Every structure is written in C-alpha cells, then in structure tokens.
Amino acid sequence: MTHQHRRRARIAFSDSAAKQLENVTSEAEIHALDRALVVVSVNPDVGEPIPGDSSGPQLRECADEVEHVRLLYWVSALHTVVVVAFIEV
C-alpha cells in the first residue's frame, strides 16, 4: 500500500491580516488561531469558496464555530502557499 504524504502549505499574511494579527493578544485567541491556521495549511481546500470575480485569486472562507475563528484566504496555484487576507477571532 502506498502512503502519500502531502507537505503543508506555507502560511503568509496580507498586510491587512498582519495588522489584524497584531490585535490578537489573548492566549486563548492565539491558540484558536494557530489551530485554524494548521487546518488550512494541511488542507487548503477545507474552506468554502466565496463567489466573486474570476479575475483574481479564488477567495475561500474557513470558519470554526467552536473556536470562533474565521479566515478569508486564497491559495497559490501549486497549493504551496496560503495567503490569509482577513482574520476574525
């Protein structure tokens, strides 16, 4: 049996998401965000596509109702980089 191992995508933040990240200060929020980012890095297709214009990258939304985390992101063509555009914790 062949076991396929897929590498995690690298996480990058847009400028606006990086500024939002600076406002995440509580330990619980940081841990919840870390867990959400790991999920997206392991499986970039986990989020739901957001309908929109096809001239730019396909935005996706990943929301975890238990952890109260919401990410808007897009994935590079080779699924090696996930760019987080918006963070809500």
PDB file of N, CA and C in Angstrom:
ATOM      1  N   MET A   1       0.849  -1.169   0.000  1.00  0.00           N
ATOM      2  CA  MET A   1       0.000   0.000   0.000  1.00  0.00           C
ATOM      3  C   MET A   1       0.897   1.234   0.000  1.00  0.00           C
ATOM      4  N   THR A   2       0.613   2.165  -0.873  1.00  0.00           N
ATOM      5  CA  THR A   2       1.386   3.389  -0.964  1.00  0.00           C
ATOM      6  C   THR A   2       0.768   4.457  -0.070  1.00  0.00           C
ATOM      7  N   HIS A   3       1.601   5.096   0.716  1.00  0.00           N
ATOM      8  CA  HIS A   3       1.124   6.177   1.582  1.00  0.00           C
ATOM      9  C   HIS A   3       1.618   7.495   1.007  1.00  0.00           C
ATOM     10  N   GLN A   4       0.682   8.336   0.602  1.00  0.00           N
ATOM     11  CA  GLN A   4       1.047   9.618   0.039  1.00  0.00           C
ATOM     12  C   GLN A   4       1.143  10.650   1.142  1.00  0.00           C
ATOM     13  N   HIS A   5       2.257  11.361   1.206  1.00  0.00           N
ATOM     14  CA  HIS A   5       2.444  12.394   2.212  1.00  0.00           C
ATOM     15  C   HIS A   5       2.471  13.746   1.508  1.00  0.00           C
ATOM     16  N   ARG A   6       1.539  14.583   1.865  1.00  0.00           N
ATOM     17  CA  ARG A   6       1.457  15.908   1.261  1.00  0.00           C
ATOM     18  C   ARG A   6       2.039  16.917   2.238  1.00  0.00           C
ATOM     19  N   ARG A   7       2.897  17.778   1.750  1.00  0.00           N
ATOM     20  CA  ARG A   7       3.512  18.792   2.590  1.00  0.00           C
ATOM     21  C   ARG A   7       2.504  19.870   2.932  1.00  0.00           C
ATOM     22  N   ARG A   8       2.680  20.459   4.078  1.00  0.00           N
ATOM     23  CA  ARG A   8       1.843  21.585   4.480  1.00  0.00           C
ATOM     24  C   ARG A   8       2.148  22.793   3.609  1.00  0.00           C
ATOM     25  N   ALA A   9       1.106  23.553   3.347  1.00  0.00           N
ATOM     26  CA  ALA A   9       1.304  24.821   2.647  1.00  0.00           C
ATOM     27  C   ALA A   9       1.897  25.822   3.629  1.00  0.00           C
ATOM     28  N   ARG A  10       2.683  26.720   3.116  1.00  0.00           N
ATOM     29  CA  ARG A  10       3.245  27.794   3.938  1.00  0.00           C
ATOM     30  C   ARG A  10       2.173  28.857   4.117  1.00  0.00           C
ATOM     31  N   ILE A  11       2.065  29.421   5.309  1.00  0.00           N
ATOM     32  CA  ILE A  11       1.082  30.468   5.586  1.00  0.00           C
ATOM     33  C   ILE A  11       1.765  31.826   5.445  1.00  0.00           C
ATOM     34  N   ALA A  12       1.143  32.722   4.715  1.00  0.00           N
ATOM     35  CA  ALA A  12       1.604  34.106   4.587  1.00  0.00           C
ATOM     36  C   ALA A  12       0.406  35.004   4.898  1.00  0.00           C
ATOM     37  N   PHE A  13       0.677  36.219   5.306  1.00  0.00           N
ATOM     38  CA  PHE A  13      -0.390  37.153   5.657  1.00  0.00           C
ATOM     39  C   PHE A  13      -0.325  38.382   4.769  1.00  0.00           C
ATOM     40  N   SER A  14      -1.499  38.822   4.317  1.00  0.00           N
ATOM     41  CA  SER A  14      -1.563  40.094   3.610  1.00  0.00           C
ATOM     42  C   SER A  14      -1.240  41.189   4.632  1.00  0.00           C
ATOM     43  N   ASP A  15      -0.973  42.401   4.165  1.00  0.00           N
ATOM     44  CA  ASP A  15      -0.668  43.499   5.088  1.00  0.00           C
ATOM     45  C   ASP A  15      -1.811  43.744   6.068  1.00  0.00           C
ATOM     46  N   SER A  16      -3.037  43.704   5.566  1.00  0.00           N
ATOM     47  CA  SER A  16      -4.177  43.967   6.455  1.00  0.00           C
ATOM     48  C   SER A  16      -4.356  42.846   7.477  1.00  0.00           C
ATOM     49  N   ALA A  17      -4.137  41.605   7.079  1.00  0.00           N
ATOM     50  CA  ALA A  17      -4.239  40.491   8.031  1.00  0.00           C
ATOM     51  C   ALA A  17      -3.124  40.572   9.068  1.00  0.00           C
ATOM     52  N   ALA A  18      -1.930  41.000   8.655  1.00  0.00           N
ATOM     53  CA  ALA A  18      -0.822  41.146   9.604  1.00  0.00           C
ATOM     54  C   ALA A  18      -1.157  42.193  10.656  1.00  0.00           C
ATOM     55  N   LYS A  19      -1.824  43.266  10.246  1.00  0.00           N
ATOM     56  CA  LYS A  19      -2.242  44.300  11.203  1.00  0.00           C
ATOM     57  C   LYS A  19      -3.310  43.746  12.139  1.00  0.00           C
ATOM     58  N   GLN A  20      -4.233  42.942  11.617  1.00  0.00           N
ATOM     59  CA  GLN A  20      -5.253  42.326  12.456  1.00  0.00           C
ATOM     60  C   GLN A  20      -4.600  41.373  13.459  1.00  0.00           C
ATOM     61  N   LEU A  21      -3.576  40.681  13.016  1.00  0.00           N
ATOM     62  CA  LEU A  21      -2.868  39.727  13.866  1.00  0.00           C
ATOM     63  C   LEU A  21      -2.245  40.423  15.075  1.00  0.00           C
ATOM     64  N   GLU A  22      -1.793  41.654  14.895  1.00  0.00           N
ATOM     65  CA  GLU A  22      -1.203  42.422  15.998  1.00  0.00           C
ATOM     66  C   GLU A  22      -2.216  42.656  17.120  1.00  0.00           C
ATOM     67  N   ASN A  23      -3.509  42.659  16.802  1.00  0.00           N
ATOM     68  CA  ASN A  23      -4.549  42.908  17.798  1.00  0.00           C
ATOM     69  C   ASN A  23      -4.988  41.644  18.534  1.00  0.00           C
ATOM     70  N   VAL A  24      -4.499  40.492  18.111  1.00  0.00           N
ATOM     71  CA  VAL A  24      -4.829  39.245  18.798  1.00  0.00           C
ATOM     72  C   VAL A  24      -3.848  39.103  19.954  1.00  0.00           C
ATOM     73  N   THR A  25      -4.349  39.283  21.172  1.00  0.00           N
ATOM     74  CA  THR A  25      -3.442  39.319  22.320  1.00  0.00           C
ATOM     75  C   THR A  25      -3.699  38.239  23.360  1.00  0.00           C
ATOM     76  N   SER A  26      -4.914  37.738  23.448  1.00  0.00           N
ATOM     77  CA  SER A  26      -5.169  36.743  24.497  1.00  0.00           C
ATOM     78  C   SER A  26      -4.613  35.384  24.085  1.00  0.00           C
ATOM     79  N   GLU A  27      -4.148  34.661  25.076  1.00  0.00           N
ATOM     80  CA  GLU A  27      -3.575  33.332  24.844  1.00  0.00           C
ATOM     81  C   GLU A  27      -4.584  32.398  24.171  1.00  0.00           C
ATOM     82  N   ALA A  28      -5.840  32.453  24.609  1.00  0.00           N
ATOM     83  CA  ALA A  28      -6.881  31.581  24.041  1.00  0.00           C
ATOM     84  C   ALA A  28      -7.110  31.903  22.569  1.00  0.00           C
ATOM     85  N   GLU A  29      -7.131  33.184  22.218  1.00  0.00           N
ATOM     86  CA  GLU A  29      -7.320  33.571  20.815  1.00  0.00           C
ATOM     87  C   GLU A  29      -6.144  33.131  19.958  1.00  0.00           C
ATOM     88  N   ILE A  30      -4.943  33.263  20.492  1.00  0.00           N
ATOM     89  CA  ILE A  30      -3.739  32.861  19.750  1.00  0.00           C
ATOM     90  C   ILE A  30      -3.755  31.357  19.487  1.00  0.00           C
ATOM     91  N   HIS A  31      -4.112  30.566  20.474  1.00  0.00           N
ATOM     92  CA  HIS A  31      -4.175  29.115  20.297  1.00  0.00           C
ATOM     93  C   HIS A  31      -5.269  28.727  19.309  1.00  0.00           C
ATOM     94  N   ALA A  32      -6.425  29.383  19.392  1.00  0.00           N
ATOM     95  CA  ALA A  32      -7.517  29.087  18.458  1.00  0.00           C
ATOM     96  C   ALA A  32      -7.103  29.433  17.030  1.00  0.00           C
ATOM     97  N   LEU A  33      -6.456  30.561  16.856  1.00  0.00           N
ATOM     98  CA  LEU A  33      -5.991  30.967  15.529  1.00  0.00           C
ATOM     99  C   LEU A  33      -4.930  30.002  15.016  1.00  0.00           C
ATOM    100  N   ASP A  34      -3.999  29.602  15.872  1.00  0.00           N
ATOM    101  CA  ASP A  34      -2.968  28.637  15.470  1.00  0.00           C
ATOM    102  C   ASP A  34      -3.589  27.347  14.966  1.00  0.00           C
ATOM    103  N   ARG A  35      -4.591  26.841  15.680  1.00  0.00           N
ATOM    104  CA  ARG A  35      -5.247  25.600  15.262  1.00  0.00           C
ATOM    105  C   ARG A  35      -5.906  25.772  13.893  1.00  0.00           C
ATOM    106  N   ALA A  36      -6.574  26.901  13.681  1.00  0.00           N
ATOM    107  CA  ALA A  36      -7.228  27.151  12.388  1.00  0.00           C
ATOM    108  C   ALA A  36      -6.201  27.245  11.265  1.00  0.00           C
ATOM    109  N   LEU A  37      -5.076  27.887  11.530  1.00  0.00           N
ATOM    110  CA  LEU A  37      -4.040  28.015  10.505  1.00  0.00           C
ATOM    111  C   LEU A  37      -3.419  26.662  10.158  1.00  0.00           C
ATOM    112  N   VAL A  38      -3.267  25.787  11.135  1.00  0.00           N
ATOM    113  CA  VAL A  38      -2.741  24.449  10.869  1.00  0.00           C
ATOM    114  C   VAL A  38      -3.711  23.678   9.983  1.00  0.00           C
ATOM    115  N   VAL A  39      -4.995  23.771  10.283  1.00  0.00           N
ATOM    116  CA  VAL A  39      -6.005  23.069   9.472  1.00  0.00           C
ATOM    117  C   VAL A  39      -5.915  23.519   8.020  1.00  0.00           C
ATOM    118  N   VAL A  40      -5.829  24.828   7.799  1.00  0.00           N
ATOM    119  CA  VAL A  40      -5.770  25.366   6.436  1.00  0.00           C
ATOM    120  C   VAL A  40      -4.447  24.998   5.765  1.00  0.00           C
ATOM    121  N   SER A  41      -3.352  24.977   6.520  1.00  0.00           N
ATOM    122  CA  SER A  41      -2.070  24.644   5.900  1.00  0.00           C
ATOM    123  C   SER A  41      -2.005  23.173   5.493  1.00  0.00           C
ATOM    124  N   VAL A  42      -2.669  22.301   6.251  1.00  0.00           N
ATOM    125  CA  VAL A  42      -2.683  20.876   5.932  1.00  0.00           C
ATOM    126  C   VAL A  42      -3.620  20.588   4.766  1.00  0.00           C
ATOM    127  N   ASN A  43      -4.751  21.282   4.725  1.00  0.00           N
ATOM    128  CA  ASN A  43      -5.737  21.076   3.663  1.00  0.00           C
ATOM    129  C   ASN A  43      -6.274  22.429   3.197  1.00  0.00           C
ATOM    130  N   PRO A  44      -5.598  23.082   2.251  1.00  0.00           N
ATOM    131  CA  PRO A  44      -6.028  24.408   1.795  1.00  0.00           C
ATOM    132  C   PRO A  44      -7.426  24.437   1.176  1.00  0.00           C
ATOM    133  N   ASP A  45      -7.943  23.287   0.778  1.00  0.00           N
ATOM    134  CA  ASP A  45      -9.279  23.245   0.174  1.00  0.00           C
ATOM    135  C   ASP A  45     -10.393  23.121   1.210  1.00  0.00           C
ATOM    136  N   VAL A  46     -10.043  23.159   2.493  1.00  0.00           N
ATOM    137  CA  VAL A  46     -11.026  22.956   3.556  1.00  0.00           C
ATOM    138  C   VAL A  46     -12.091  24.059   3.575  1.00  0.00           C
ATOM    139  N   GLY A  47     -11.735  25.263   3.238  1.00  0.00           N
ATOM    140  CA  GLY A  47     -12.680  26.379   3.276  1.00  0.00           C
ATOM    141  C   GLY A  47     -13.643  26.365   2.116  1.00  0.00           C
ATOM    142  N   GLU A  48     -14.703  27.112   2.281  1.00  0.00           N
ATOM    143  CA  GLU A  48     -15.716  27.237   1.234  1.00  0.00           C
ATOM    144  C   GLU A  48     -15.346  28.365   0.273  1.00  0.00           C
ATOM    145  N   PRO A  49     -15.465  28.151  -1.037  1.00  0.00           N
ATOM    146  CA  PRO A  49     -15.194  29.227  -1.993  1.00  0.00           C
ATOM    147  C   PRO A  49     -16.191  30.372  -1.800  1.00  0.00           C
ATOM    148  N   ILE A  50     -15.695  31.586  -1.926  1.00  0.00           N
ATOM    149  CA  ILE A  50     -16.543  32.766  -1.844  1.00  0.00           C
ATOM    150  C   ILE A  50     -16.832  33.199  -3.277  1.00  0.00           C
ATOM    151  N   PRO A  51     -18.122  33.283  -3.641  1.00  0.00           N
ATOM    152  CA  PRO A  51     -18.441  33.690  -5.008  1.00  0.00           C
ATOM    153  C   PRO A  51     -17.888  35.089  -5.288  1.00  0.00           C
ATOM    154  N   GLY A  52     -17.405  35.262  -6.496  1.00  0.00           N
ATOM    155  CA  GLY A  52     -16.869  36.575  -6.840  1.00  0.00           C
ATOM    156  C   GLY A  52     -16.284  36.600  -8.227  1.00  0.00           C
ATOM    157  N   ASP A  53     -15.514  37.596  -8.443  1.00  0.00           N
ATOM    158  CA  ASP A  53     -14.865  37.863  -9.718  1.00  0.00           C
ATOM    159  C   ASP A  53     -13.772  36.832  -9.974  1.00  0.00           C
ATOM    160  N   SER A  54     -13.705  36.305 -11.183  1.00  0.00           N
ATOM    161  CA  SER A  54     -12.693  35.297 -11.506  1.00  0.00           C
ATOM    162  C   SER A  54     -11.387  35.910 -12.005  1.00  0.00           C
ATOM    163  N   SER A  55     -11.275  37.246 -11.991  1.00  0.00           N
ATOM    164  CA  SER A  55     -10.051  37.875 -12.482  1.00  0.00           C
ATOM    165  C   SER A  55      -8.914  37.808 -11.462  1.00  0.00           C
ATOM    166  N   GLY A  56      -9.230  37.585 -10.206  1.00  0.00           N
ATOM    167  CA  GLY A  56      -8.214  37.489  -9.157  1.00  0.00           C
ATOM    168  C   GLY A  56      -8.197  36.100  -8.576  1.00  0.00           C
ATOM    169  N   PRO A  57      -7.448  35.920  -7.499  1.00  0.00           N
ATOM    170  CA  PRO A  57      -7.417  34.594  -6.863  1.00  0.00           C
ATOM    171  C   PRO A  57      -8.770  34.251  -6.244  1.00  0.00           C
ATOM    172  N   GLN A  58      -9.093  32.974  -6.179  1.00  0.00           N
ATOM    173  CA  GLN A  58     -10.343  32.498  -5.596  1.00  0.00           C
ATOM    174  C   GLN A  58     -10.258  32.603  -4.073  1.00  0.00           C
ATOM    175  N   LEU A  59     -11.045  33.507  -3.509  1.00  0.00           N
ATOM    176  CA  LEU A  59     -11.082  33.625  -2.057  1.00  0.00           C
ATOM    177  C   LEU A  59     -11.868  32.465  -1.464  1.00  0.00           C
ATOM    178  N   ARG A  60     -11.417  32.017  -0.308  1.00  0.00           N
ATOM    179  CA  ARG A  60     -12.090  30.942   0.424  1.00  0.00           C
ATOM    180  C   ARG A  60     -12.304  31.419   1.845  1.00  0.00           C
ATOM    181  N   GLU A  61     -13.311  30.853   2.494  1.00  0.00           N
ATOM    182  CA  GLU A  61     -13.593  31.174   3.889  1.00  0.00           C
ATOM    183  C   GLU A  61     -13.566  29.900   4.705  1.00  0.00           C
ATOM    184  N   CYS A  62     -12.837  29.944   5.805  1.00  0.00           N
ATOM    185  CA  CYS A  62     -12.792  28.826   6.739  1.00  0.00           C
ATOM    186  C   CYS A  62     -13.259  29.367   8.083  1.00  0.00           C
ATOM    187  N   ALA A  63     -14.372  28.847   8.563  1.00  0.00           N
ATOM    188  CA  ALA A  63     -14.920  29.311   9.837  1.00  0.00           C
ATOM    189  C   ALA A  63     -15.049  28.133  10.789  1.00  0.00           C
ATOM    190  N   ASP A  64     -14.584  28.318  11.997  1.00  0.00           N
ATOM    191  CA  ASP A  64     -14.707  27.318  13.048  1.00  0.00           C
ATOM    192  C   ASP A  64     -15.611  27.910  14.119  1.00  0.00           C
ATOM    193  N   GLU A  65     -16.831  27.407  14.174  1.00  0.00           N
ATOM    194  CA  GLU A  65     -17.822  27.944  15.107  1.00  0.00           C
ATOM    195  C   GLU A  65     -17.475  27.608  16.562  1.00  0.00           C
ATOM    196  N   VAL A  66     -16.779  26.503  16.785  1.00  0.00           N
ATOM    197  CA  VAL A  66     -16.412  26.123  18.152  1.00  0.00           C
ATOM    198  C   VAL A  66     -15.329  27.057  18.689  1.00  0.00           C
ATOM    199  N   GLU A  67     -14.306  27.297  17.877  1.00  0.00           N
ATOM    200  CA  GLU A  67     -13.185  28.147  18.290  1.00  0.00           C
ATOM    201  C   GLU A  67     -13.454  29.631  18.045  1.00  0.00           C
ATOM    202  N   HIS A  68     -14.516  29.941  17.311  1.00  0.00           N
ATOM    203  CA  HIS A  68     -14.867  31.328  16.973  1.00  0.00           C
ATOM    204  C   HIS A  68     -13.750  32.008  16.184  1.00  0.00           C
ATOM    205  N   VAL A  69     -13.273  31.303  15.158  1.00  0.00           N
ATOM    206  CA  VAL A  69     -12.237  31.822  14.279  1.00  0.00           C
ATOM    207  C   VAL A  69     -12.771  31.807  12.861  1.00  0.00           C
ATOM    208  N   ARG A  70     -12.485  32.874  12.125  1.00  0.00           N
ATOM    209  CA  ARG A  70     -12.868  32.965  10.715  1.00  0.00           C
ATOM    210  C   ARG A  70     -11.673  33.495   9.933  1.00  0.00           C
ATOM    211  N   LEU A  71     -11.330  32.791   8.862  1.00  0.00           N
ATOM    212  CA  LEU A  71     -10.229  33.193   7.994  1.00  0.00           C
ATOM    213  C   LEU A  71     -10.742  33.353   6.574  1.00  0.00           C
ATOM    214  N   LEU A  72     -10.319  34.387   5.920  1.00  0.00           N
ATOM    215  CA  LEU A  72     -10.509  34.529   4.478  1.00  0.00           C
ATOM    216  C   LEU A  72      -9.117  34.393   3.880  1.00  0.00           C
ATOM    217  N   TYR A  73      -8.996  33.577   2.840  1.00  0.00           N
ATOM    218  CA  TYR A  73      -7.667  33.311   2.300  1.00  0.00           C
ATOM    219  C   TYR A  73      -7.762  32.907   0.836  1.00  0.00           C
ATOM    220  N   TRP A  74      -6.607  32.898   0.187  1.00  0.00           N
ATOM    221  CA  TRP A  74      -6.506  32.309  -1.143  1.00  0.00           C
ATOM    222  C   TRP A  74      -5.266  31.431  -1.171  1.00  0.00           C
ATOM    223  N   VAL A  75      -5.244  30.531  -2.136  1.00  0.00           N
ATOM    224  CA  VAL A  75      -4.197  29.511  -2.218  1.00  0.00           C
ATOM    225  C   VAL A  75      -3.421  29.701  -3.512  1.00  0.00           C
ATOM    226  N   SER A  76      -2.105  29.550  -3.423  1.00  0.00           N
ATOM    227  CA  SER A  76      -1.285  29.666  -4.627  1.00  0.00           C
ATOM    228  C   SER A  76      -1.613  28.531  -5.600  1.00  0.00           C
ATOM    229  N   ALA A  77      -1.217  28.706  -6.841  1.00  0.00           N
ATOM    230  CA  ALA A  77      -1.556  27.751  -7.898  1.00  0.00           C
ATOM    231  C   ALA A  77      -1.079  26.331  -7.580  1.00  0.00           C
ATOM    232  N   LEU A  78       0.056  26.197  -6.940  1.00  0.00           N
ATOM    233  CA  LEU A  78       0.590  24.873  -6.636  1.00  0.00           C
ATOM    234  C   LEU A  78       0.222  24.403  -5.227  1.00  0.00           C
ATOM    235  N   HIS A  79      -0.661  25.112  -4.574  1.00  0.00           N
ATOM    236  CA  HIS A  79      -1.109  24.790  -3.211  1.00  0.00           C
ATOM    237  C   HIS A  79       0.052  24.755  -2.223  1.00  0.00           C
ATOM    238  N   THR A  80       1.068  25.579  -2.456  1.00  0.00           N
ATOM    239  CA  THR A  80       2.212  25.599  -1.544  1.00  0.00           C
ATOM    240  C   THR A  80       2.159  26.773  -0.579  1.00  0.00           C
ATOM    241  N   VAL A  81       1.354  27.783  -0.902  1.00  0.00           N
ATOM    242  CA  VAL A  81       1.235  28.962  -0.045  1.00  0.00           C
ATOM    243  C   VAL A  81      -0.235  29.303   0.136  1.00  0.00           C
ATOM    244  N   VAL A  82      -0.615  29.552   1.385  1.00  0.00           N
ATOM    245  CA  VAL A  82      -1.946  30.046   1.708  1.00  0.00           C
ATOM    246  C   VAL A  82      -1.761  31.483   2.182  1.00  0.00           C
ATOM    247  N   VAL A  83      -2.399  32.423   1.501  1.00  0.00           N
ATOM    248  CA  VAL A  83      -2.299  33.822   1.887  1.00  0.00           C
ATOM    249  C   VAL A  83      -3.564  34.205   2.635  1.00  0.00           C
ATOM    250  N   VAL A  84      -3.404  34.529   3.906  1.00  0.00           N
ATOM    251  CA  VAL A  84      -4.542  34.912   4.738  1.00  0.00           C
ATOM    252  C   VAL A  84      -4.794  36.402   4.525  1.00  0.00           C
ATOM    253  N   ALA A  85      -6.030  36.710   4.131  1.00  0.00           N
ATOM    254  CA  ALA A  85      -6.383  38.091   3.829  1.00  0.00           C
ATOM    255  C   ALA A  85      -7.137  38.757   4.975  1.00  0.00           C
ATOM    256  N   PHE A  86      -7.811  37.964   5.816  1.00  0.00           N
ATOM    257  CA  PHE A  86      -8.646  38.523   6.887  1.00  0.00           C
ATOM    258  C   PHE A  86      -8.698  37.527   8.030  1.00  0.00           C
ATOM    259  N   ILE A  87      -8.604  38.047   9.236  1.00  0.00           N
ATOM    260  CA  ILE A  87      -8.650  37.220  10.437  1.00  0.00           C
ATOM    261  C   ILE A  87      -9.741  37.761  11.363  1.00  0.00           C
ATOM    262  N   GLU A  88     -10.542  36.872  11.877  1.00  0.00           N
ATOM    263  CA  GLU A  88     -11.530  37.256  12.886  1.00  0.00           C
ATOM    264  C   GLU A  88     -11.472  36.223  14.000  1.00  0.00           C
ATOM    265  N   VAL A  89     -11.147  36.671  15.200  1.00  0.00           N
ATOM    266  CA  VAL A  89     -11.069  35.766  16.352  1.00  0.00           C
ATOM    267  C   VAL A  89     -11.948  36.324  17.444  1.00  0.00           C
TER     268      VAL A  89
END
